[in-house]
Short mmCIF file of C-alpha atoms and ligand atoms in Angstrom, two decimals:
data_model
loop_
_atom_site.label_atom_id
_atom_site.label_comp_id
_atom_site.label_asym_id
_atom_site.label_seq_id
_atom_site.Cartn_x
_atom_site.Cartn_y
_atom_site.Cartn_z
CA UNK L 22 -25.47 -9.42 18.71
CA UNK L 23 -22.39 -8.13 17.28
CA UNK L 24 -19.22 -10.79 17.64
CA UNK L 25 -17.54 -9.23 14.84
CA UNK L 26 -14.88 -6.75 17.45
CA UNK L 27 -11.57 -7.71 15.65
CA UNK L 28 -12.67 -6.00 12.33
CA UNK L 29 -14.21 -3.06 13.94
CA UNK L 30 -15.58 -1.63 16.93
CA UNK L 31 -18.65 0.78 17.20
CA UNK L 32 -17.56 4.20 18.41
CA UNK L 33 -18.06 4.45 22.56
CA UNK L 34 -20.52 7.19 23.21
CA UNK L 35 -17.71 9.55 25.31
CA UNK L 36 -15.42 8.97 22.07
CA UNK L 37 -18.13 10.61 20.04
CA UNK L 38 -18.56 13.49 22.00
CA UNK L 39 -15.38 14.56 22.10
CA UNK L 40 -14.95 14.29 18.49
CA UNK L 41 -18.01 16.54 17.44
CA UNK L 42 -16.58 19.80 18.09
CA UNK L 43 -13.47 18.95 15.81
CA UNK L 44 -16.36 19.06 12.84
CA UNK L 45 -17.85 22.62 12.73
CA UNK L 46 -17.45 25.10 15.96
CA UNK L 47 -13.41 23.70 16.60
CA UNK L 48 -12.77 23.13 13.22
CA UNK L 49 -9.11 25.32 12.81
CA UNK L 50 -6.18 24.11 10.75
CA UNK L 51 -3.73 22.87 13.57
CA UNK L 52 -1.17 24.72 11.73
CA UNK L 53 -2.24 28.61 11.92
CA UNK L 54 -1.49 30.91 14.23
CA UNK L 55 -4.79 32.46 15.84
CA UNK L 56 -7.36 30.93 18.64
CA UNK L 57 -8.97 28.10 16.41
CA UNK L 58 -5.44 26.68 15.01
CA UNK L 59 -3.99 27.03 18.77
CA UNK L 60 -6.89 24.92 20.06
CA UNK L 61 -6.63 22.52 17.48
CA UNK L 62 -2.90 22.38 17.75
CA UNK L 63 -3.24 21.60 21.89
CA UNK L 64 -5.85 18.94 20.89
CA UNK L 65 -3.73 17.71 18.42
CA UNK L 66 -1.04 17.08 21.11
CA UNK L 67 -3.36 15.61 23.75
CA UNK L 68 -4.23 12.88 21.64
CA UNK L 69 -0.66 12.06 20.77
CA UNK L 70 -0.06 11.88 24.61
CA UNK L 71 -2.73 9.78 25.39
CA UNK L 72 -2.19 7.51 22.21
CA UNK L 73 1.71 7.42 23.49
CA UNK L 74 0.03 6.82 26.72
CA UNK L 75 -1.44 3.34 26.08
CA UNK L 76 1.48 1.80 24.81
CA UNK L 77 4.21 3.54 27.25
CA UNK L 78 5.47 5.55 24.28
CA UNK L 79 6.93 9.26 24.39
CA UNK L 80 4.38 11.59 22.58
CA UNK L 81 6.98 12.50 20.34
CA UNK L 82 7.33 9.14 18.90
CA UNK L 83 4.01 9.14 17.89
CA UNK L 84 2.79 9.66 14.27
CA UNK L 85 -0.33 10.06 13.07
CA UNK L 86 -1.56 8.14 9.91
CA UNK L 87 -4.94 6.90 8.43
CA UNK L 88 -4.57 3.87 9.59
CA UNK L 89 -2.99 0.24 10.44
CA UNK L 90 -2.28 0.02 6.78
CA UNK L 91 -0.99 2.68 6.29
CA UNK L 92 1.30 2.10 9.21
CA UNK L 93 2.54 -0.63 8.05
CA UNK L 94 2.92 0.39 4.39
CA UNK L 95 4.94 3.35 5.81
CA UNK L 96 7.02 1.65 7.94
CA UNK L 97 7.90 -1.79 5.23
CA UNK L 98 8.48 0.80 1.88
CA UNK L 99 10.01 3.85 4.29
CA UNK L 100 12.99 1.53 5.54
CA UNK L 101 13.26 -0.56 2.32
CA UNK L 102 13.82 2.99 0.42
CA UNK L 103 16.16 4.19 3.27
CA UNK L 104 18.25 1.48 3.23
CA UNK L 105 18.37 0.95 -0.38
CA UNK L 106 20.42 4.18 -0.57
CA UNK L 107 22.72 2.69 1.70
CA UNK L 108 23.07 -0.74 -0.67
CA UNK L 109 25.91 -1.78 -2.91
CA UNK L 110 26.73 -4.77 -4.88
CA UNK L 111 28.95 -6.07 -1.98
CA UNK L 112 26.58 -4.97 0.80
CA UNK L 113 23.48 -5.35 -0.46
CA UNK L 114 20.95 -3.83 2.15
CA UNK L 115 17.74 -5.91 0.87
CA UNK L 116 16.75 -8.00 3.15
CA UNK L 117 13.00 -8.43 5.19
CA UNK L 118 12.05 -11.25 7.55
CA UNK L 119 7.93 -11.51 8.32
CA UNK L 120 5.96 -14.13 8.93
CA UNK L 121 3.34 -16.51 6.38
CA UNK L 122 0.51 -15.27 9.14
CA UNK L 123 0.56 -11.33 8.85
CA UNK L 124 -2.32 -9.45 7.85
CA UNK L 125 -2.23 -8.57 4.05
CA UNK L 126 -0.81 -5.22 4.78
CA UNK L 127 1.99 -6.16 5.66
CA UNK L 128 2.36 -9.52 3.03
CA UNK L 129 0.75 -7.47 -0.05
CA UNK L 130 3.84 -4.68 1.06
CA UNK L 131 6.06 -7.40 0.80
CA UNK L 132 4.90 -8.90 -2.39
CA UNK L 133 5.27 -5.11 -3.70
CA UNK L 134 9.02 -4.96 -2.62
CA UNK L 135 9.75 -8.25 -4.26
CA UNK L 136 8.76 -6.97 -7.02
CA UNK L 137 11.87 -3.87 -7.00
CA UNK L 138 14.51 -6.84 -6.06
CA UNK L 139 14.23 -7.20 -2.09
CA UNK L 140 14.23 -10.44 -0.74
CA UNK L 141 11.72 -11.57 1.74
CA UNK L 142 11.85 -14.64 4.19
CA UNK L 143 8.36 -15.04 4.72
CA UNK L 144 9.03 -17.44 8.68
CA UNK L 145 7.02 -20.64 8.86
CA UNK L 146 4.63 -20.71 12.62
CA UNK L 147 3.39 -23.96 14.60
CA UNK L 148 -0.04 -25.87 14.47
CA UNK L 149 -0.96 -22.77 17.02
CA UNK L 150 0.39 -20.38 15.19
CA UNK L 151 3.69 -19.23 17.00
CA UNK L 152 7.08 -18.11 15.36
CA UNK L 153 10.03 -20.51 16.49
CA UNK L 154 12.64 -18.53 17.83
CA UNK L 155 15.26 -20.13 16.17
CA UNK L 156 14.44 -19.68 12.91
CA UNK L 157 14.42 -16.19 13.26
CA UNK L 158 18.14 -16.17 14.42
CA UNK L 159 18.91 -19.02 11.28
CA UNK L 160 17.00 -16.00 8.78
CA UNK L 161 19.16 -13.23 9.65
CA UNK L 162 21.87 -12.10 7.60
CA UNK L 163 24.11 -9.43 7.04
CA UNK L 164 21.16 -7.86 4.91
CA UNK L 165 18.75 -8.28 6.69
CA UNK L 166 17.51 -4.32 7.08
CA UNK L 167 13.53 -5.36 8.88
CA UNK L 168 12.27 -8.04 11.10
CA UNK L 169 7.98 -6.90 10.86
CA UNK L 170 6.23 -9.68 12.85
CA UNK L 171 2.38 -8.74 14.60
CA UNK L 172 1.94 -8.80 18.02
CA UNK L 173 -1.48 -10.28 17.93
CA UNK L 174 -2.96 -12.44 14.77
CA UNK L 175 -6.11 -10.82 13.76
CA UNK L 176 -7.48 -13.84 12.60
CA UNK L 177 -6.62 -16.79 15.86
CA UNK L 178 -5.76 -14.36 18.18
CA UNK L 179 -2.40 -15.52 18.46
CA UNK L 180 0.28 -13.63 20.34
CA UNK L 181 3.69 -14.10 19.48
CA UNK L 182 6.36 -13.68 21.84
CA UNK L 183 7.61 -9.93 20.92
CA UNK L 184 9.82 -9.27 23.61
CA UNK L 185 11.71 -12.05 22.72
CA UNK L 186 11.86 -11.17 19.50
CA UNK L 187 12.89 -7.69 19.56
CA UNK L 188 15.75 -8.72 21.82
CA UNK L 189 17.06 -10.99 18.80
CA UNK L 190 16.58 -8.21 16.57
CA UNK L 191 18.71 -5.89 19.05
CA UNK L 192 21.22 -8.69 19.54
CA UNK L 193 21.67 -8.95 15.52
CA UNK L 194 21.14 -4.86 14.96
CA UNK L 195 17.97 -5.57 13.22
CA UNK L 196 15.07 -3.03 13.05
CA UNK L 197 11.95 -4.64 14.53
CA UNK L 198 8.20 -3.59 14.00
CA UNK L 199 4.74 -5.62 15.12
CA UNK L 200 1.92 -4.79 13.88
CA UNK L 201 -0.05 -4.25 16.85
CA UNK L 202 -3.60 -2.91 15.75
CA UNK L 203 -4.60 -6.53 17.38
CA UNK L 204 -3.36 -6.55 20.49
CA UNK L 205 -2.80 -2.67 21.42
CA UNK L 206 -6.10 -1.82 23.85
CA UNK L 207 -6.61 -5.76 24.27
CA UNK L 208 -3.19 -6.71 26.40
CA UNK L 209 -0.96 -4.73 27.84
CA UNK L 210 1.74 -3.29 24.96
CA UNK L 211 4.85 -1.65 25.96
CA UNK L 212 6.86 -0.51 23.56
CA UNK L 213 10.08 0.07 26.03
CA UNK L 214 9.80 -3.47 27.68
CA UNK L 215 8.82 -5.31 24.92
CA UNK L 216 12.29 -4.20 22.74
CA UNK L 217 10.03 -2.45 20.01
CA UNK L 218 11.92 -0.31 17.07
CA UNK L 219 8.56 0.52 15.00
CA UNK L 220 4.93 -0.21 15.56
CA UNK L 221 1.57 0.16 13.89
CA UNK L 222 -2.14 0.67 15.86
CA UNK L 223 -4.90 1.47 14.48
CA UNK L 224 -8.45 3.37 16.32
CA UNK L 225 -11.52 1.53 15.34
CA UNK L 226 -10.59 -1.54 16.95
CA UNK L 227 -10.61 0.06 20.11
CA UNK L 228 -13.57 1.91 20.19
CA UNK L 229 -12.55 4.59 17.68
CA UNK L 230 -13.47 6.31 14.51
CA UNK L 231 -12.22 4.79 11.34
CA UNK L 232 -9.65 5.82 9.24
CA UNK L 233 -7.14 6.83 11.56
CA UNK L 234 -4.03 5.45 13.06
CA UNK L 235 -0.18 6.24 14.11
CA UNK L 236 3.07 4.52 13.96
CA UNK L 237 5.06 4.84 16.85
CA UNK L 238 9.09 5.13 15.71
CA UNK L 239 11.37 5.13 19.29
CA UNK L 240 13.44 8.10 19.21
CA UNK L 241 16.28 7.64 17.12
CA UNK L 242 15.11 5.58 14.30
CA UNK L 243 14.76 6.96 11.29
CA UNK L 244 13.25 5.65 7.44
CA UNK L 245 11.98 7.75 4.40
CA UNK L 246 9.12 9.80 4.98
CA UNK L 247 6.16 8.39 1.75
CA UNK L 248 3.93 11.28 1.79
CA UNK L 249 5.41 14.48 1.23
CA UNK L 250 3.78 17.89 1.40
CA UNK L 251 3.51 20.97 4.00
CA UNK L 252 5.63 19.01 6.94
CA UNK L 253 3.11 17.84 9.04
CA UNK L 254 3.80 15.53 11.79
CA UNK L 255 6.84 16.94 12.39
CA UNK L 256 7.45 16.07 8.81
CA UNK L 257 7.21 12.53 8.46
CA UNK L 258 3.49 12.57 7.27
CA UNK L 259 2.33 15.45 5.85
CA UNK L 260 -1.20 16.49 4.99
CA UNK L 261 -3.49 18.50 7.34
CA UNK L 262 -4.40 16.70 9.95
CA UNK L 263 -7.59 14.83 10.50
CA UNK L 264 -8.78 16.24 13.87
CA UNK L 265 -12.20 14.72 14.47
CA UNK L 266 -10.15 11.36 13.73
CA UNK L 267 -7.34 12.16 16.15
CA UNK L 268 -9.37 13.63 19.23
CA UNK L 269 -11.85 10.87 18.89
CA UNK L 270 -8.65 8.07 18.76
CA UNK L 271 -6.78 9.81 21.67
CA UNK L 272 -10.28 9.56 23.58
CA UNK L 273 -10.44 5.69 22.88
CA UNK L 274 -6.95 4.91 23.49
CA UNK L 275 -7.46 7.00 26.64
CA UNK L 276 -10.85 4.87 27.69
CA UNK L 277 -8.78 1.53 26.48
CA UNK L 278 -5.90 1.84 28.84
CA UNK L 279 -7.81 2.65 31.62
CA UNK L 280 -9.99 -0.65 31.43
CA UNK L 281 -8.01 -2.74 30.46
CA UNK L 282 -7.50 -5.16 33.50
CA UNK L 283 -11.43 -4.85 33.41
CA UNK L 284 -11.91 -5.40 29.50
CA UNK L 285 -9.16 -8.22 29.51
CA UNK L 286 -11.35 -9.84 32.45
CA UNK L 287 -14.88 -9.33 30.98
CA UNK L 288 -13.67 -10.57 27.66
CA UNK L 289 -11.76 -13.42 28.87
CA UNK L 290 -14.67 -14.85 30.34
CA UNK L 291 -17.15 -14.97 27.35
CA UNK L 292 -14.17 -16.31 25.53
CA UNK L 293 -13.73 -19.26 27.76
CA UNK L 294 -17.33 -19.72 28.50
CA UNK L 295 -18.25 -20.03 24.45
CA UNK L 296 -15.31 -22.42 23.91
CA UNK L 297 -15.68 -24.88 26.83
CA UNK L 298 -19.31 -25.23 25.79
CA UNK L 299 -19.24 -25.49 22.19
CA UNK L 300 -16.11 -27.86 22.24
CA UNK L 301 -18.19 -30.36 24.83
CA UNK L 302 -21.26 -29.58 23.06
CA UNK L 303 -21.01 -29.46 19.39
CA UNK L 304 -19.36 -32.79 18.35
CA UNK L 305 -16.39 -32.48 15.70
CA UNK L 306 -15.65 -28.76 16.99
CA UNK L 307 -11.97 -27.76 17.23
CA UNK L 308 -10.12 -24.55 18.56
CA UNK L 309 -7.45 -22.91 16.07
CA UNK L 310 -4.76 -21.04 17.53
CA UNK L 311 -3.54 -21.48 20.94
CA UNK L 312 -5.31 -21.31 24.22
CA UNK L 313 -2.19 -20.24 26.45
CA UNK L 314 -1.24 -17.61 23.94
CA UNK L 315 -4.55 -15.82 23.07
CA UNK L 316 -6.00 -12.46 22.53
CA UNK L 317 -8.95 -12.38 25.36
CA UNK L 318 -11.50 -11.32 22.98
CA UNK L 319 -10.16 -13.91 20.15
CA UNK L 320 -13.28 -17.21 19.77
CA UNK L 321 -11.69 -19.19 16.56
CA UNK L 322 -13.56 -22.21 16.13
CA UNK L 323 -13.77 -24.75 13.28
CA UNK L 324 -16.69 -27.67 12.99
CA UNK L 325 -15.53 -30.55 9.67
CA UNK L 326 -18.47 -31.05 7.11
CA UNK L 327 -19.48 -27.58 7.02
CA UNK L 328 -18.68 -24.62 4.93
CA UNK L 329 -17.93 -21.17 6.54
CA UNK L 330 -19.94 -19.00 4.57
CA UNK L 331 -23.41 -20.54 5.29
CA UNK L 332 -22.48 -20.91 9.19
CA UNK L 333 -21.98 -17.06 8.92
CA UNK L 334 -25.19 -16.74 6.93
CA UNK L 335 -27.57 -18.63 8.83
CA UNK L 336 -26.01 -17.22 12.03
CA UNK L 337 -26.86 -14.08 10.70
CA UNK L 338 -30.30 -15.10 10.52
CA UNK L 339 -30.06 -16.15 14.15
CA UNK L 340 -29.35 -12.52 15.10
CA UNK L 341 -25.49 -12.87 15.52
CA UNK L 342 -22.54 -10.85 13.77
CA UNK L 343 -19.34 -13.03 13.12
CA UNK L 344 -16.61 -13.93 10.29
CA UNK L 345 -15.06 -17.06 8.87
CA UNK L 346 -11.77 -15.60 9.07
CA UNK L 347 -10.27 -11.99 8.80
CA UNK L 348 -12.23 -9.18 7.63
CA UNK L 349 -9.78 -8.69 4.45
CA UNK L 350 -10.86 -12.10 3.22
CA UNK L 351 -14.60 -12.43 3.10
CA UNK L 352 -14.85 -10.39 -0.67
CA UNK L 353 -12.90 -13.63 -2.16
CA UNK L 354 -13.75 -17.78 -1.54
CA UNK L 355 -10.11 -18.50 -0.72
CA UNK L 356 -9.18 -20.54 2.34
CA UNK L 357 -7.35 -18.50 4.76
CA UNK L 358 -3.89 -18.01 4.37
CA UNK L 359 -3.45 -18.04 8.16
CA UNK L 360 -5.21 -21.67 9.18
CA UNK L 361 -2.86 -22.72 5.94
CA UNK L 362 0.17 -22.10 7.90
CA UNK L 363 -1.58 -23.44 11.13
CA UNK L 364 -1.37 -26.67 8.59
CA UNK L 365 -5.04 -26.64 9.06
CA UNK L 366 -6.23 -28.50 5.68
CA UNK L 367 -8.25 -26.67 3.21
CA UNK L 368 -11.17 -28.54 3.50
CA UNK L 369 -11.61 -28.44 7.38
CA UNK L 370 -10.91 -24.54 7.35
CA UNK L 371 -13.14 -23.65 5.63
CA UNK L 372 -15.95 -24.86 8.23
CA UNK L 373 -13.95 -21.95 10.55
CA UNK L 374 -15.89 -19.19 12.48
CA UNK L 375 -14.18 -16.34 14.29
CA UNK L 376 -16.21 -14.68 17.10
CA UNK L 377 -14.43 -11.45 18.30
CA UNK L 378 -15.81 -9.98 21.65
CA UNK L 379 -16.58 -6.26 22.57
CA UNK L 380 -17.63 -4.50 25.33
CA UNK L 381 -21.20 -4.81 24.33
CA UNK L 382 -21.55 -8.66 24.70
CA UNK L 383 -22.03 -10.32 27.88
CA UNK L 384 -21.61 -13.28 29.69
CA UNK L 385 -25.51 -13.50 29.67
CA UNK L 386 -25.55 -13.79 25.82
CA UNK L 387 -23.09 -16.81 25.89
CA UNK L 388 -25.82 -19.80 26.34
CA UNK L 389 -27.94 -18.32 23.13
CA UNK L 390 -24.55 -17.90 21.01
CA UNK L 391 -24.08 -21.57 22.05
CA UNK L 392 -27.17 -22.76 21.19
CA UNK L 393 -27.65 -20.99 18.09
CA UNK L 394 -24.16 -22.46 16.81
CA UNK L 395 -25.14 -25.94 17.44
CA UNK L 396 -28.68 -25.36 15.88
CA UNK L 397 -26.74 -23.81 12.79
CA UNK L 398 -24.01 -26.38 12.56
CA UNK L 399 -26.24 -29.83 12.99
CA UNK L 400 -28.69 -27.92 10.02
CA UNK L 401 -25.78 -27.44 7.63
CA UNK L 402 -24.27 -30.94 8.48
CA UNK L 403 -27.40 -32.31 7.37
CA UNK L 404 -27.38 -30.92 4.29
CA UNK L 405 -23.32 -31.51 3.89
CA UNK L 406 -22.46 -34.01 1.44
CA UNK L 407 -19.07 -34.26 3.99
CA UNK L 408 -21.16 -35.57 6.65
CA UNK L 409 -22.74 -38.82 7.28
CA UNK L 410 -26.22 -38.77 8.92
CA UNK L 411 -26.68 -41.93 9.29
CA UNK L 412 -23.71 -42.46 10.97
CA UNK L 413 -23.54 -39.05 12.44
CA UNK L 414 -19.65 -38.43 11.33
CA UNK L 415 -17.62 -36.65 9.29
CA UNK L 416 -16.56 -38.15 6.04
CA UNK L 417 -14.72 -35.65 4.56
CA UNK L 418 -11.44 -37.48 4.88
CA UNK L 419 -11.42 -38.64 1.20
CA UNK L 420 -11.75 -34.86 -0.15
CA UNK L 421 -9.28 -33.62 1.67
CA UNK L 422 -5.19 -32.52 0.70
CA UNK L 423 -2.57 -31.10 2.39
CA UNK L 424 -1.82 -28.08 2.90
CA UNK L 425 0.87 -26.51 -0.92
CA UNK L 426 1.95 -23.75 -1.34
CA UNK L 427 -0.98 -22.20 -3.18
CA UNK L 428 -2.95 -22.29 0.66
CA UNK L 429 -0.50 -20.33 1.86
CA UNK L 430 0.15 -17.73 -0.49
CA UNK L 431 -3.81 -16.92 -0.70
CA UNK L 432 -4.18 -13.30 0.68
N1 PLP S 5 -3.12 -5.12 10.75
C1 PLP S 5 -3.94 -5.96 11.39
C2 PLP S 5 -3.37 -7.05 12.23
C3 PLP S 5 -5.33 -5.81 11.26
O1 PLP S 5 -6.15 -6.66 11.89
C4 PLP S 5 -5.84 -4.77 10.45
C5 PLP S 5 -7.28 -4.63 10.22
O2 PLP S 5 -8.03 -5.58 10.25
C6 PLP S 5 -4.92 -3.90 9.82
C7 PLP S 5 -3.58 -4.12 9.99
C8 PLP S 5 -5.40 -2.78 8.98
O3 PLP S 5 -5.81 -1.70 9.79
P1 PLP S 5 -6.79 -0.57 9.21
O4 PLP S 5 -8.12 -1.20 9.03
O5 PLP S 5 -6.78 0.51 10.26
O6 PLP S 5 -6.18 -0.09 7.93
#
């Protein structure tokens, strides 16, 4: 049983057969001139409608890249660059506002800019995970060239309120980009009515191959094109383009914005069916994020006494696919930066699970996912020295700190 959606999806079946061509019998260069370029050129632009398509874009503000990070690299370094030019000792034109919650590539590009003298204001969120409003007004300044905050939190689903936010950012003539691989195919995203500058998606989290990905850029904007070459994508990313990858995302964005009311519903329901019964079920069991402002296929769970790696373990063994946190985190034992700023102690997130749901599961599954956590949990919490079986509590209390700065700065 795969639960594991919000770090990737398998490829749908109609994605795949529309990308096989693109491999060996339609395999032209989308840049010549005769019958296999041509073809590959008009496939090349069919994607880019129905990627623009899904988030109510123009196809000519779409860009192909490899990837969400690579979106978001492009996007951070292209306008810190283009400004820079711009920047004098008087005006300096250095300044990013993001969030302590964004996935790593958007905080590693960060760290990286630091590093050549920008200046980063790195906005606190609530205990679910939300961006106050006002201090994104109090951050701004007069260099202040990039508010980047995500749509969707791939870790606690949470959505922020964007439309809100890119109407600040207009108000102050601020540049705004989200980081929507999350959320794009999951709720509705539109770019127009939602006051977006710049935004990154990604394809295999909808259903799509991996390594590919676009940035849309609303007509107008403009930052420093990072990979340079033969003038691809109408110059702002060069390199021959990856058709397999681009037919294959246009396909899935195509099949993702035509279910969505139906995906939204189908997901929505496991989601609320596996909380409402673990939470009454499984005793000390705690939602992260918020419940008003979550992803439909987001489950982020947390039990006290346990540790997340051997709930994912023994789960594992129970036939079930999940995480402890994001995807980008599981290769090191650091607490997640995100439940951190949630001011989720250290000790009680690390007993976190995140089950992400796809198309595949269904409601039908929910009672053995429930079951199998509960088996897995009271098994662990025997064995925890954090929980009392006599008593049948947690008594992790005494082991516990707040949250420093060291939680937060781990991704
Ligand atoms: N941004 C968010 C919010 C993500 O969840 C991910 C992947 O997990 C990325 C960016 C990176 O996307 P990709 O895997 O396409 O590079």
């Amino acid at each position: 049983m795969y639960m594991d959606n919000s770090a990737t999806t398998a490829v749908d079946e109609e994605v795949l057969k529309e990308m096989l061509p693109y491999f060996n019998e339609k395999f032209g260069n989308a840049s010549t001139l005769y019958g296999l370029g041509v073809d590959a050129k008009r496939a090349l632009e069919k994607a880019r409608k129905q990627v623009a398509d899904l988030i109510n874009a123009d196809p000519s503000e779409i860009t192909f890249t490899s990837g969400g990070t690579e979106s978001d690299n492009m996007v951070l370094k292209g306008v810190a660059l283009k400004e820079y030019q711009k920047a004098t000792p008087e005006n300096p034109r250095n300044h990013i506002i993001t969030t302590t919650i964004e996935h790593p590539a958007v905080l590693n590009t960060c760290k990286f800019l630091e590093k050549f003298g920008f200046e980063v204001t790195y906005l606190p969120v609530g205990s679910e995970g939300i961006i106050n409003l006002d201090d994104l007004k109090a951050a701004i300044k007069d260099s202040t060239i990039l508010i980047s905050i995500m749509h969707a939190n791939n870790e606690v689903g949470t959505i922020q309120p964007i439309k809100e936010i890119g109407e600040i950012a207009h108000e102050y003539g601020v540049l705004f980009h989200t980081d929507a691989v999350q959320s794009a195919g999951k709720i509705p995203v539109d770019v127009k009515e939602q006051n977006v500058d710049v935004l990154s998606i990604s394809s295999h989290k909808i259903n799509g191959p991996k390594g590919i990905g676009a940035i849309y850029i609303k007509k107008g904007v403009r930052f420093e094109v990072l990979i340079h070459g033969g003038g691809q994508e109408d110059g702002s990313r060069s390199g021959t383009e990856n058709m397999p990858g681009i037919v294959g995302f246009g396909k899935a964005a195509e099949i993702a914005n035509e279910k969505l009311e139906e995906h939204m519903k189908h997901n929505q329901e496991i989601r609320d069916a596996i909380i409402e019964k673990v939470t009454s079920q499984v005793k000390d069991s705690y939602v992260n994020g918020s419940m008003e402002h979550r992803l439909p296929n987001n489950v982020h769970l947390r039990f006290s006494g346990i540790e997340g790696e051997s709930l994912i373990l023994r789960l594992d063994n129970e036939g079930i696919n999940a995480a402890t946190g994001s995807a980008c985190s599981t290769h090191d034992l650091k607490g997640s930066h995100v439940l951190a700023a949630l001011g989720i102690k250290p000790a009680l997130s690390h007993g976190s699970l995140r089950l992400s749901i796809g198309q595949d599961n269904s409601i039908e599954d929910v009672d053995y996912i429930v079951a199998s956590i509960k088996k897995v949990v009271d098994y662990l919490r025997e064995l925890s020295p954090l929980w009392d079986n006599e008593t049948d509590e947690y008594i992790g209390d005494k082991f516990e700190k707040p949250v420093d700065d060291e939680d937060l700065d781990r991704y």
